[in-house]
Tab-separated table of C-alpha atoms and ligand atoms in Angstrom:
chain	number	residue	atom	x	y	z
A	1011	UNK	CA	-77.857	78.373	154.037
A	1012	UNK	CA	-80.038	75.511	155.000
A	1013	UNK	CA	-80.701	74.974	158.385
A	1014	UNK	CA	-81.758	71.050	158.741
A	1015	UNK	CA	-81.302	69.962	162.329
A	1016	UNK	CA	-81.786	65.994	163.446
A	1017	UNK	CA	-83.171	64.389	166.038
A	1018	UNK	CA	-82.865	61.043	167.015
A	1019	UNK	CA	-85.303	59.318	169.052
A	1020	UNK	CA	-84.474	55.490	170.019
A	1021	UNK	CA	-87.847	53.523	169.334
A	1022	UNK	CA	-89.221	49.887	169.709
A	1023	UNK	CA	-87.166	47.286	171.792
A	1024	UNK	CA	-84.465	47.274	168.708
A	1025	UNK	CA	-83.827	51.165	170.151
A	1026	UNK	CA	-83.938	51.847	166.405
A	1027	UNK	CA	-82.910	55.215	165.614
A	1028	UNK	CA	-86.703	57.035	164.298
A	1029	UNK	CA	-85.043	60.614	162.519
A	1030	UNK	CA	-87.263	64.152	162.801
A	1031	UNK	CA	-85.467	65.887	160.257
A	1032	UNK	CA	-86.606	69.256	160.266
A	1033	UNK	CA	-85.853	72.912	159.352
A	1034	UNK	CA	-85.175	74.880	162.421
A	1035	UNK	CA	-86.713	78.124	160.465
A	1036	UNK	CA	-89.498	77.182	159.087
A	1037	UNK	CA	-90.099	73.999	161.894
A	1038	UNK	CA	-91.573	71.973	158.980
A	1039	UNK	CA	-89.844	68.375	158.478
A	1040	UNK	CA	-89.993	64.568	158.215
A	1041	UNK	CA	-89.990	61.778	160.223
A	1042	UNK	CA	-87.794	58.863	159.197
A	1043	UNK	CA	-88.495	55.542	160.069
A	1044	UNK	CA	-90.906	55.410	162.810
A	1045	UNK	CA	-90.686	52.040	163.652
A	1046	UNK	CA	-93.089	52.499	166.828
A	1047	UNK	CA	-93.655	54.047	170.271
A	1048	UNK	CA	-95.578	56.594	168.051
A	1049	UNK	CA	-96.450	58.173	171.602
A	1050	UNK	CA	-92.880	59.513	172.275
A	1051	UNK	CA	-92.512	60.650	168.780
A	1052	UNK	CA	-95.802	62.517	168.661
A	1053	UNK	CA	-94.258	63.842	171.981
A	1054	UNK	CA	-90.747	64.751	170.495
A	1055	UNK	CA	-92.785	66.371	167.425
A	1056	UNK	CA	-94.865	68.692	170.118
A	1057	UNK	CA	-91.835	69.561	171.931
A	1058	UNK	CA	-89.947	70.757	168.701
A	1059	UNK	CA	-92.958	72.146	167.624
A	1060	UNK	CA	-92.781	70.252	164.383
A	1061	UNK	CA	-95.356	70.572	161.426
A	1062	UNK	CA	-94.743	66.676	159.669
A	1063	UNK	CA	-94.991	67.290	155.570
A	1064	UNK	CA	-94.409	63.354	155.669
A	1065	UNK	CA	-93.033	60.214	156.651
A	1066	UNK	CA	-90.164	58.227	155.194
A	1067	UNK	CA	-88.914	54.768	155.303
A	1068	UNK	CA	-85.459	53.192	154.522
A	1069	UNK	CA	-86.406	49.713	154.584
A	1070	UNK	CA	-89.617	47.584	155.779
A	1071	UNK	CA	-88.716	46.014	158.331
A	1072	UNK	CA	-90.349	46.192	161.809
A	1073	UNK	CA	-87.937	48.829	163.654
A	1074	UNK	CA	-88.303	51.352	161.125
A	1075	UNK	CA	-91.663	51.113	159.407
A	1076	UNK	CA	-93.777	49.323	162.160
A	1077	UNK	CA	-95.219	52.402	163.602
A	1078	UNK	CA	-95.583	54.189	160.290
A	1079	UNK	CA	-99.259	53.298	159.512
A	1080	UNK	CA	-100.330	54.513	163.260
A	1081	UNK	CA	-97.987	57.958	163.302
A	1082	UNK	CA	-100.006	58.913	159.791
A	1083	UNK	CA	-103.185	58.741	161.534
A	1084	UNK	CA	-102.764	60.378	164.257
A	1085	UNK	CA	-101.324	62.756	162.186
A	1086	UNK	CA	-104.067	62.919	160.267
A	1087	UNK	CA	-106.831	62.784	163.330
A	1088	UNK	CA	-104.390	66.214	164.904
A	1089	UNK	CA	-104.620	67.515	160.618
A	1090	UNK	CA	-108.357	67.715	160.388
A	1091	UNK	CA	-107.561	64.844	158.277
A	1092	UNK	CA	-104.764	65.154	155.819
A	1093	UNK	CA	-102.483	62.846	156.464
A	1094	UNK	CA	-99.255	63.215	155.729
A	1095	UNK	CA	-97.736	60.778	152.922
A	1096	UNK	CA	-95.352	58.068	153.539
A	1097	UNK	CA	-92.400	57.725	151.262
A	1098	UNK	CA	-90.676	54.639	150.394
A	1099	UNK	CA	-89.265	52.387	150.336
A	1100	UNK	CA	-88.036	50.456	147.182
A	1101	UNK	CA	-91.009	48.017	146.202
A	1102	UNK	CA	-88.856	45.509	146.578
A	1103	UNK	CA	-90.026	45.314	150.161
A	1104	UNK	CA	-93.238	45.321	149.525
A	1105	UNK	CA	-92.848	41.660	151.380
A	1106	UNK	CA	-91.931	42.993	154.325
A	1107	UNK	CA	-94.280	46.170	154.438
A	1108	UNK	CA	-97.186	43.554	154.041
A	1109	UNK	CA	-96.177	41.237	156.949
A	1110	UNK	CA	-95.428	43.466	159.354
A	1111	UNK	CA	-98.254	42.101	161.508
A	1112	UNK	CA	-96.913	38.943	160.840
A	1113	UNK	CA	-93.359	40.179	162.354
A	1114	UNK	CA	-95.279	41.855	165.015
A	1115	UNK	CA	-96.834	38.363	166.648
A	1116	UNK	CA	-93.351	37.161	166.238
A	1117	UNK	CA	-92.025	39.487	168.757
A	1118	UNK	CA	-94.902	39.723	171.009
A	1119	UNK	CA	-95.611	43.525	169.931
A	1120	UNK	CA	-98.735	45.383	169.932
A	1121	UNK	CA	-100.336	48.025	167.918
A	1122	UNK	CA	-97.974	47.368	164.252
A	1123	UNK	CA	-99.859	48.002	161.094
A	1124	UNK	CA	-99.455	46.302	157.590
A	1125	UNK	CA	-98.356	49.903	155.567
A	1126	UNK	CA	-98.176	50.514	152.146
A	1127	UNK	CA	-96.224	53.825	151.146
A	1128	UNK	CA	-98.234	56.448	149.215
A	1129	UNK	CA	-95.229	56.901	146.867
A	1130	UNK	CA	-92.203	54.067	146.489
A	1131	UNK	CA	-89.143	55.340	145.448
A	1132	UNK	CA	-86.217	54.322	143.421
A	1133	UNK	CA	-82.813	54.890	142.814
A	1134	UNK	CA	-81.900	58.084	140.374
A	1135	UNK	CA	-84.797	59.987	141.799
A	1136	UNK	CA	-84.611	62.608	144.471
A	1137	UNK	CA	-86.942	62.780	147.701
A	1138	UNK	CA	-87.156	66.080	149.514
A	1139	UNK	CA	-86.963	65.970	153.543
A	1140	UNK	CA	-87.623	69.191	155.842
A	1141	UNK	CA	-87.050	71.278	152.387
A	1142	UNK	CA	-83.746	69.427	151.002
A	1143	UNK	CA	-83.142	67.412	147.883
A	1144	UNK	CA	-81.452	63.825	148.683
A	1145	UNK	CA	-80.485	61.555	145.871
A	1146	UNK	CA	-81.633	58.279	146.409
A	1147	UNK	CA	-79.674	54.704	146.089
A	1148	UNK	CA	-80.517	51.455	146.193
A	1149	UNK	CA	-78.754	49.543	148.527
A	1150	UNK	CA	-79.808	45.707	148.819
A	1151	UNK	CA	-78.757	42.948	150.918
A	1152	UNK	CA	-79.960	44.222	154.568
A	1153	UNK	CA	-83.408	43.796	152.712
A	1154	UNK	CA	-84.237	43.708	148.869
A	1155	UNK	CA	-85.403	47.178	148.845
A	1156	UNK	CA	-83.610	49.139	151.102
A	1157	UNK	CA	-82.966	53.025	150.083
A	1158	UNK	CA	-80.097	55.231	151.107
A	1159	UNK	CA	-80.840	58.832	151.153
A	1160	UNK	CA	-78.292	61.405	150.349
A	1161	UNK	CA	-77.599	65.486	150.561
A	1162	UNK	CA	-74.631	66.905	148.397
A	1163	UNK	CA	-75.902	69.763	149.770
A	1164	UNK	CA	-75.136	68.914	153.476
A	1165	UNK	CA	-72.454	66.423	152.594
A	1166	UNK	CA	-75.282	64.244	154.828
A	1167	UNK	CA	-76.300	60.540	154.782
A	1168	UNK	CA	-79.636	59.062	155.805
A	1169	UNK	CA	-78.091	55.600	156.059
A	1170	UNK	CA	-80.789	53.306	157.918
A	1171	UNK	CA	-79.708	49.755	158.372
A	1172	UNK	CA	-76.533	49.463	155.488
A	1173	UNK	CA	-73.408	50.957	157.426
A	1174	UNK	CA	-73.134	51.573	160.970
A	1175	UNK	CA	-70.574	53.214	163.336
A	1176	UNK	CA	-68.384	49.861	163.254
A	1177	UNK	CA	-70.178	47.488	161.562
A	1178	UNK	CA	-72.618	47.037	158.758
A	1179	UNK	CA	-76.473	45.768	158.920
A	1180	UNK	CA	-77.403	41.982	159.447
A	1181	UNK	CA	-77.777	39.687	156.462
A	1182	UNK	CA	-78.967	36.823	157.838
A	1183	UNK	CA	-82.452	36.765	157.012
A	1184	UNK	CA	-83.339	34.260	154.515
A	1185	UNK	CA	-83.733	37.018	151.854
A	1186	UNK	CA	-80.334	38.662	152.790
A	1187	UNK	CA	-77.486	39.032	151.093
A	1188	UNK	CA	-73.823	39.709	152.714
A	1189	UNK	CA	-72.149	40.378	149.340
A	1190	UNK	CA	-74.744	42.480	147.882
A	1191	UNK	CA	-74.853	44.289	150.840
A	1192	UNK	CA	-70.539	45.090	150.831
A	1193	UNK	CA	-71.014	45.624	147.264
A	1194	UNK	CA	-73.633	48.488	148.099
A	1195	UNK	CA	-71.665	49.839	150.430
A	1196	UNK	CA	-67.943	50.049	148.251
A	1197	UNK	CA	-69.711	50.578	145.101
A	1198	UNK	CA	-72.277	53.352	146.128
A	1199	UNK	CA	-72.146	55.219	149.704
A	1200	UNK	CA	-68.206	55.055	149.941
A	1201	UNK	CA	-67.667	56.773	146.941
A	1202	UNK	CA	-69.183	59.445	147.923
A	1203	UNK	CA	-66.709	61.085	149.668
A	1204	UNK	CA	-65.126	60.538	153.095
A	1205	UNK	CA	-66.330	63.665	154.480
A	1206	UNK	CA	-69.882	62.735	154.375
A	1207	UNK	CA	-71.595	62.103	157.621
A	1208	UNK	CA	-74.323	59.815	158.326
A	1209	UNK	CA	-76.981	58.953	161.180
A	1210	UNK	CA	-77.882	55.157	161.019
A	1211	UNK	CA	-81.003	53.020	161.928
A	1212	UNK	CA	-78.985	51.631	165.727
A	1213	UNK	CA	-76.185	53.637	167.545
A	1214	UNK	CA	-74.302	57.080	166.853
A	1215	UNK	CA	-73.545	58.162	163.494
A	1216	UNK	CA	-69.831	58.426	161.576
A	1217	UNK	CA	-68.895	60.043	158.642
A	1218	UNK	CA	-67.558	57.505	155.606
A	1219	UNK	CA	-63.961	58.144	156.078
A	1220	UNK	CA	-64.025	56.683	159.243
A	1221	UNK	CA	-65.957	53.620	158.270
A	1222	UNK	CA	-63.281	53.238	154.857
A	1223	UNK	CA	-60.751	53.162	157.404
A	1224	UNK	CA	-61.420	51.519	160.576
A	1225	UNK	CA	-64.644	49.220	159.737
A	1226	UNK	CA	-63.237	45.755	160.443
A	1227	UNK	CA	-66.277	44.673	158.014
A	1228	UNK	CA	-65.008	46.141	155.270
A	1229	UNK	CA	-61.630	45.347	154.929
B	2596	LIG	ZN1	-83.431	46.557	159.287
């Protein structure tokens, strides 16, 4: 049987959820969406003893991928270095990924990179993370490109910023989009199942049944 454990660390003022997915065998694994204080991840990493086979990103903005370009380098500096690759997201937010210094200034952070991934990814292909296969959808309206990651395996959701424990991501960026967004959520991740689980990008996790039933959002 697999043997993926998660750990959530809360990064960056947004206490955005970064993910170390790992396997607690073989202590090789992922980080997802390390959106900055690469210090306490690279921390978190030591204490779990974690070897990183590469980083992977939901979505481009800020909170999740601002601390991406940094973590692969020091990586890479601790790797004799090899950095490790970043996955995703969609190109779609190739926008985002680009102005990320630009976002930076606008909140008076420090130390955020512009980041392009080594490999996007798209919808009908499969990433691996901490040796597992997840299926990957596209779910805009949060952002254009934002991926969902998912394990039939594990009955296990890497959800980042499209469903949350009682509510559902923001749309109300100039580029986002409230009915794509519900319509990713009823047409794609519901469906699913409602015994699937899922850690999000802000706050605990939930599985989808409770979301189908209680989420005043998607009534
Ligand atoms: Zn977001």
């Amino acid at each position: 049987m697999p043997d993926l454990k998660v750990a959530l660390l809360p990064v960056t003022p947004f206490q955005q959820n970064c993910a170390i997915l790992f396997d607690a065998s073989t202590k090789r694994g992922a980080v997802v969406d390390p959106g900055g204080d690469v210090e306490q991840i690279l921390e978190a990493l030591d204490e779990l003893e974690i070897t990183v086979e590469k980083l992977v990103l939901t979505h481009g903005h800020i909170d999740h991928a601002g601390g991406a370009a940094e973590l692969r380098d020091r990586l890479a500096e601790r790797a004799g270095g090899q950095a490790p690759p970043i996955e995703g997201p969609e190109p779609r937010d190739r926008f985002l990924l680009e102005g990320l210094e630009l976002q930076a200034q606008g909140f008076g952070l420090t130390g955020v990179r512009n980041v392009l991934p080594d490999r996007w990814l798209a919808e009908g292909e499969t990433v691996e993370i901490a040796g597992q296969s997840f299926e990957i959808f596209h779910c805009p309206g949060h952002t254009p490109g934002h991926l969902v990651f998912f394990s039939k395996d594990l009955n296990f959701v890497i959800m980042g910023d499209v469903l949350f424990n009682g509510s559902i991501g923001r749309t109300d960026f100039p580029y986002g989009d409230h009915a794509a967004l519900i319509r990713s959520i009823k047409q794609k991740i519901l469906p699913l199942g409602d015994e699937i689980a899922f850690i999000c990008g802000h706050g605990p996790g939930s599985t989808l049944g409770t979301e189908r039933r209680s989420n005043p959002f998607l009534r």
